[in-house]
Amino acid sequence: SSLLALSAGFANAGTLDDISESGELRACFDAGYMPFEMKAKNGQFIGFDVDLGKLMAKQMEVKYVPVNTAWDGIIPALLTGKCDIIMAGMTVNAKRNMRVNFADPYITVGQSILLNPKHEGKVLSYKDLNSEEFTIAAKLGTSGEQVIKKMLSKATYNAFETQTDAALEVVNGKADAMIYDMPFISIYAAQSKGKTTSILEPFTYEPLGWAVKQGDPDMLNFLNNFLRQIKGDGDYQRIYDKWFKS
Ligand code: ARG
C-alpha cells in the first residue's frame, strides 16, 4: 500500500506543488517583445507579462523568477522543467495546443504590418504583399512566420532570431515589410517614425494564453481563477493601462 500511496503521490504532484515547495514561480518568456517583456537598461525584465507574473507570484506567496528563453526553444524549456509556465504573449493555436495546455486567453491580438515607407499608399493590405516582388521579415517560430508561409507564399520570406533584427530589415530596406503582433508593430512604428510606416489593423485573430504542461488541471484551475479575479478587481486593467496606454 505504501507503493500505491507513493505512486499516487507522484501522480498528484503538479506544478502548484512544485511552486509551493521551491518557493518560486519560474516564468519563461522571450524578452524584446514589446510591451509584454523587455530588458530594461538596468538589466531588469519589465513589461505586461512580467507584471502579471509578479502579481501571480505575490498571490501564491512565492518569489517571481524570470526565465528569459529563446522563442524557438520556449516550449521545450517548459516541457523539460526549466520553468513552470510560459508567460510570453504566446498565440493559442492548434499545433501548440497539441503539446501544451493554455489557460483562458488573457488578451487578444492579431498580425499587423511594419512597412518600408517607399510602399506607403501602394501597399494597403496584407494581400498586396503576396507577390514575388516583395521580401518579408518575421521572427522565427512565430505566428507571423506562419501567416507569411500560408497567406503570403508568393513573397520571399526571411526569418530572424529576434523581432528587432526583423524590424531593422524594414528600416534599412532589405525587407519591404515585417509581419508581427499588432502591439509590437504599433510601438516599433512610433519609435521609428519616418523610417517606417505601418498598417496596424490586425488581419488575424490571435488569443494569447499562458502555457503549462499537459495533464495538470490544478494549475489550469489556478490560472483561470487568477485571471477572472484580476479582471474583476481592477488589477488587470491597471497593469494593462500601464503598458498599453502611453
Ligand atoms: N504571438 C506570437 C506567437 O505566439 C509572438 C509571440 C512572441 N513572444 C515573445 N515573447 N517573443 O507566435
Short mmCIF file of C-alpha atoms and ligand atoms in Angstrom, two decimals:
data_model
loop_
_atom_site.label_atom_id
_atom_site.label_comp_id
_atom_site.label_asym_id
_atom_site.label_seq_id
_atom_site.Cartn_x
_atom_site.Cartn_y
_atom_site.Cartn_z
CA SER A 1 0.00 0.00 0.00
CA SER A 2 2.94 2.33 0.60
CA LEU A 3 3.99 1.82 -3.02
CA LEU A 4 0.48 2.66 -4.13
CA ALA A 5 0.45 5.79 -1.97
CA LEU A 6 3.84 6.75 -3.33
CA SER A 7 2.81 6.43 -6.95
CA ALA A 8 -0.46 8.24 -6.26
CA GLY A 9 1.59 10.97 -4.63
CA PHE A 10 3.76 11.28 -7.70
CA ALA A 11 0.75 11.40 -9.99
CA ASN A 12 -0.73 14.24 -7.95
CA ALA A 13 2.42 16.31 -7.68
CA GLY A 14 1.75 19.04 -10.20
CA THR A 15 3.12 22.46 -10.97
CA LEU A 16 1.42 24.09 -7.97
CA ASP A 17 3.13 21.64 -5.60
CA ASP A 18 6.48 22.33 -7.27
CA ILE A 19 5.96 26.07 -6.87
CA SER A 20 4.99 25.73 -3.20
CA GLU A 21 7.96 23.50 -2.44
CA SER A 22 10.55 25.60 -4.26
CA GLY A 23 9.03 28.91 -3.22
CA GLU A 24 9.46 30.14 -6.79
CA LEU A 25 7.25 30.83 -9.78
CA ARG A 26 9.61 30.44 -12.75
CA ALA A 27 8.13 32.14 -15.81
CA CYS A 28 9.56 31.63 -19.28
CA PHE A 29 9.39 34.49 -21.76
CA ASP A 30 11.45 35.89 -24.61
CA ALA A 31 12.48 39.49 -23.99
CA GLY A 32 12.22 42.09 -26.75
CA TYR A 33 8.54 41.52 -27.43
CA MET A 34 7.14 44.97 -26.62
CA PRO A 35 5.24 45.74 -24.42
CA PHE A 36 4.96 42.25 -22.93
CA GLU A 37 8.59 41.63 -21.97
CA MET A 38 11.63 43.83 -22.37
CA LYS A 39 15.05 44.07 -20.79
CA ALA A 40 15.46 47.48 -19.16
CA LYS A 41 18.77 49.36 -19.21
CA ASN A 42 19.47 48.27 -15.64
CA GLY A 43 19.17 44.63 -16.71
CA GLN A 44 15.77 44.09 -15.09
CA PHE A 45 12.96 42.50 -17.06
CA ILE A 46 9.83 44.63 -17.37
CA GLY A 47 6.52 44.52 -19.23
CA PHE A 48 2.92 43.35 -19.21
CA ASP A 49 3.71 39.64 -18.78
CA VAL A 50 6.33 40.42 -16.14
CA ASP A 51 3.91 42.48 -14.04
CA LEU A 52 1.20 39.83 -14.34
CA GLY A 53 3.74 37.15 -13.33
CA LYS A 54 4.85 39.20 -10.33
CA LEU A 55 1.24 39.66 -9.22
CA MET A 56 0.61 35.93 -9.61
CA ALA A 57 3.70 35.09 -7.56
CA LYS A 58 2.64 37.58 -4.88
CA GLN A 59 -0.76 35.90 -4.55
CA MET A 60 0.97 32.50 -4.39
CA GLU A 61 3.31 33.94 -1.74
CA VAL A 62 6.37 32.82 -3.66
CA LYS A 63 9.18 34.60 -5.50
CA TYR A 64 8.81 35.57 -9.15
CA VAL A 65 11.76 34.24 -11.16
CA PRO A 66 12.11 35.45 -14.78
CA VAL A 67 13.50 32.86 -17.23
CA ASN A 68 14.49 34.58 -20.46
CA THR A 69 14.44 31.95 -23.22
CA ALA A 70 14.90 32.00 -27.00
CA TRP A 71 11.49 31.80 -28.65
CA ASP A 72 12.15 28.68 -30.71
CA GLY A 73 13.15 26.80 -27.53
CA ILE A 74 10.43 28.08 -25.23
CA ILE A 75 8.06 25.10 -25.38
CA PRO A 76 10.94 22.62 -24.87
CA ALA A 77 12.04 24.74 -21.88
CA LEU A 78 8.62 24.28 -20.29
CA LEU A 79 8.46 20.58 -21.10
CA THR A 80 11.92 19.90 -19.64
CA GLY A 81 11.12 21.77 -16.42
CA LYS A 82 13.24 24.91 -16.89
CA CYS A 83 10.16 26.95 -15.99
CA ASP A 84 6.70 26.38 -14.50
CA ILE A 85 4.80 28.45 -17.02
CA ILE A 86 5.22 30.29 -20.31
CA MET A 87 4.02 33.89 -19.93
CA ALA A 88 5.18 35.27 -23.24
CA GLY A 89 2.31 36.53 -25.37
CA MET A 90 2.00 33.10 -26.92
CA THR A 91 -0.74 32.74 -29.50
CA VAL A 92 -3.05 29.85 -28.73
CA ASN A 93 -3.10 27.67 -31.81
CA ALA A 94 -3.93 24.06 -32.60
CA LYS A 95 -0.36 22.91 -33.24
CA ARG A 96 1.00 24.30 -29.97
CA ASN A 97 -2.09 23.12 -28.11
CA MET A 98 -1.20 19.55 -29.02
CA ARG A 99 1.97 19.95 -26.93
CA VAL A 100 0.91 22.26 -24.09
CA ASN A 101 -2.22 23.39 -22.26
CA PHE A 102 -3.29 27.02 -22.39
CA ALA A 103 -5.15 28.92 -19.70
CA ASP A 104 -8.02 31.09 -20.90
CA PRO A 105 -6.67 33.86 -23.15
CA TYR A 106 -5.60 36.99 -21.26
CA ILE A 107 -5.61 39.31 -24.28
CA THR A 108 -6.40 39.06 -27.99
CA VAL A 109 -4.17 40.50 -30.70
CA GLY A 110 -3.58 39.89 -34.40
CA GLN A 111 -0.93 40.33 -37.05
CA SER A 112 -0.02 43.78 -38.36
CA ILE A 113 2.39 45.14 -40.94
CA LEU A 114 5.53 47.21 -40.48
CA LEU A 115 6.18 48.71 -43.89
CA ASN A 116 9.11 50.41 -45.58
CA PRO A 117 7.90 53.97 -46.33
CA LYS A 118 8.59 53.60 -50.07
CA HIS A 119 5.46 51.43 -50.24
CA GLU A 120 3.21 53.85 -48.40
CA GLY A 121 -0.08 54.34 -50.23
CA LYS A 122 0.68 51.43 -52.58
CA VAL A 123 0.54 48.53 -50.14
CA LEU A 124 -2.82 48.92 -48.44
CA SER A 125 -3.43 45.46 -47.04
CA TYR A 126 -1.55 42.25 -46.35
CA LYS A 127 -3.00 40.88 -49.59
CA ASP A 128 -0.97 43.40 -51.59
CA LEU A 129 2.20 41.85 -50.17
CA ASN A 130 1.52 38.44 -51.68
CA SER A 131 3.75 38.94 -54.69
CA GLU A 132 7.19 37.84 -55.88
CA GLU A 133 8.38 41.44 -55.82
CA PHE A 134 8.31 41.57 -52.01
CA THR A 135 10.63 40.36 -49.27
CA ILE A 136 9.02 39.96 -45.87
CA ALA A 137 10.69 39.53 -42.50
CA ALA A 138 9.40 37.82 -39.36
CA LYS A 139 10.65 36.23 -36.18
CA LEU A 140 11.50 32.55 -36.30
CA GLY A 141 8.77 30.27 -34.99
CA THR A 142 6.11 32.94 -34.51
CA SER A 143 2.56 33.15 -35.74
CA GLY A 144 3.79 35.94 -38.04
CA GLU A 145 6.00 33.37 -39.74
CA GLN A 146 3.04 31.00 -40.13
CA VAL A 147 0.95 33.75 -41.67
CA ILE A 148 3.65 34.55 -44.24
CA LYS A 149 4.00 30.90 -45.20
CA LYS A 150 0.25 30.42 -45.54
CA MET A 151 -1.12 33.74 -46.77
CA LEU A 152 1.90 35.43 -48.41
CA SER A 153 3.52 32.43 -50.02
CA LYS A 154 4.44 34.25 -53.24
CA ALA A 155 6.73 36.66 -51.39
CA THR A 156 10.28 35.85 -50.28
CA TYR A 157 10.38 35.09 -46.56
CA ASN A 158 13.41 35.92 -44.39
CA ALA A 159 13.43 34.60 -40.80
CA PHE A 160 15.22 36.30 -37.90
CA GLU A 161 16.10 35.20 -34.37
CA THR A 162 14.86 38.41 -32.82
CA GLN A 163 11.99 40.76 -33.59
CA THR A 164 14.36 43.73 -33.55
CA ASP A 165 16.54 42.20 -36.27
CA ALA A 166 13.45 41.57 -38.40
CA ALA A 167 12.22 45.13 -37.89
CA LEU A 168 15.65 46.60 -38.75
CA GLU A 169 15.42 44.93 -42.16
CA VAL A 170 12.39 47.10 -42.88
CA VAL A 171 14.22 50.20 -41.66
CA ASN A 172 17.26 49.55 -43.86
CA GLY A 173 15.13 48.48 -46.83
CA LYS A 174 16.40 44.91 -47.12
CA ALA A 175 12.85 43.82 -46.38
CA ASP A 176 9.71 45.51 -47.68
CA ALA A 177 7.64 44.55 -44.66
CA MET A 178 7.62 42.72 -41.36
CA ILE A 179 4.64 40.77 -40.08
CA TYR A 180 4.19 40.61 -36.31
CA ASP A 181 1.77 41.06 -33.42
CA MET A 182 -0.01 44.43 -33.53
CA PRO A 183 1.18 45.80 -30.15
CA PHE A 184 4.85 45.34 -31.10
CA ILE A 185 4.38 46.88 -34.57
CA SER A 186 2.48 49.81 -33.09
CA ILE A 187 5.28 50.66 -30.61
CA TYR A 188 8.10 50.00 -33.06
CA ALA A 189 6.49 52.15 -35.78
CA ALA A 190 6.05 55.01 -33.31
CA GLN A 191 9.71 54.74 -32.28
CA SER A 192 10.97 54.63 -35.87
CA LYS A 193 8.76 57.36 -37.34
CA GLY A 194 9.95 58.49 -40.76
CA LYS A 195 11.96 55.31 -41.24
CA THR A 196 8.94 53.00 -41.25
CA THR A 197 5.21 53.16 -41.66
CA SER A 198 2.60 50.64 -40.57
CA ILE A 199 -0.75 49.06 -41.28
CA LEU A 200 -1.93 48.32 -37.77
CA GLU A 201 -5.45 46.94 -38.19
CA PRO A 202 -4.93 43.24 -37.30
CA PHE A 203 -5.71 40.81 -40.10
CA THR A 204 -5.67 37.63 -37.99
CA TYR A 205 -7.44 36.62 -34.77
CA GLU A 206 -4.95 35.62 -32.08
CA PRO A 207 -5.86 34.96 -28.47
CA LEU A 208 -2.74 34.90 -26.29
CA GLY A 209 -2.55 32.45 -23.40
CA TRP A 210 -0.22 31.27 -20.65
CA ALA A 211 1.02 27.76 -21.36
CA VAL A 212 1.62 24.95 -18.89
CA LYS A 213 2.37 21.26 -19.13
CA GLN A 214 -0.38 18.91 -20.22
CA GLY A 215 -2.17 16.84 -17.61
CA ASP A 216 -2.23 19.46 -14.86
CA PRO A 217 -5.85 20.58 -14.28
CA ASP A 218 -4.93 22.05 -10.88
CA MET A 219 -2.58 24.58 -12.46
CA LEU A 220 -5.12 25.48 -15.14
CA ASN A 221 -7.79 25.91 -12.47
CA PHE A 222 -5.49 28.26 -10.56
CA LEU A 223 -4.66 30.32 -13.66
CA ASN A 224 -8.24 30.73 -14.81
CA ASN A 225 -9.42 31.78 -11.36
CA PHE A 226 -6.48 34.18 -11.00
CA LEU A 227 -7.37 35.72 -14.36
CA ARG A 228 -11.06 36.07 -13.50
CA GLN A 229 -10.20 37.71 -10.18
CA ILE A 230 -7.77 40.30 -11.56
CA LYS A 231 -10.12 41.09 -14.44
CA GLY A 232 -12.88 41.71 -11.91
CA ASP A 233 -11.00 43.64 -9.24
CA GLY A 234 -9.20 46.17 -11.44
CA ASP A 235 -5.65 44.80 -11.16
CA TYR A 236 -5.66 43.60 -14.77
CA GLN A 237 -6.91 46.97 -16.03
CA ARG A 238 -4.30 48.88 -14.02
CA ILE A 239 -1.46 46.77 -15.42
CA TYR A 240 -2.92 46.87 -18.93
CA ASP A 241 -3.16 50.67 -18.85
CA LYS A 242 0.43 50.92 -17.63
CA TRP A 243 1.79 49.10 -20.70
CA PHE A 244 -0.74 49.75 -23.45
CA LYS A 245 -1.81 53.35 -22.86
CA SER A 246 1.10 55.74 -23.13
N1 ARG B 1 2.11 35.89 -30.51
C1 ARG B 1 3.19 35.48 -31.35
C2 ARG B 1 3.32 33.98 -31.33
O1 ARG B 1 2.80 33.35 -30.46
C3 ARG B 1 4.51 36.11 -31.00
C4 ARG B 1 4.92 35.98 -29.57
C5 ARG B 1 6.33 36.37 -29.34
N2 ARG B 1 6.61 36.40 -27.94
C6 ARG B 1 7.80 36.70 -27.40
N3 ARG B 1 7.89 36.71 -26.13
N4 ARG B 1 8.83 36.95 -28.14
O2 ARG B 1 3.98 33.41 -32.16
#
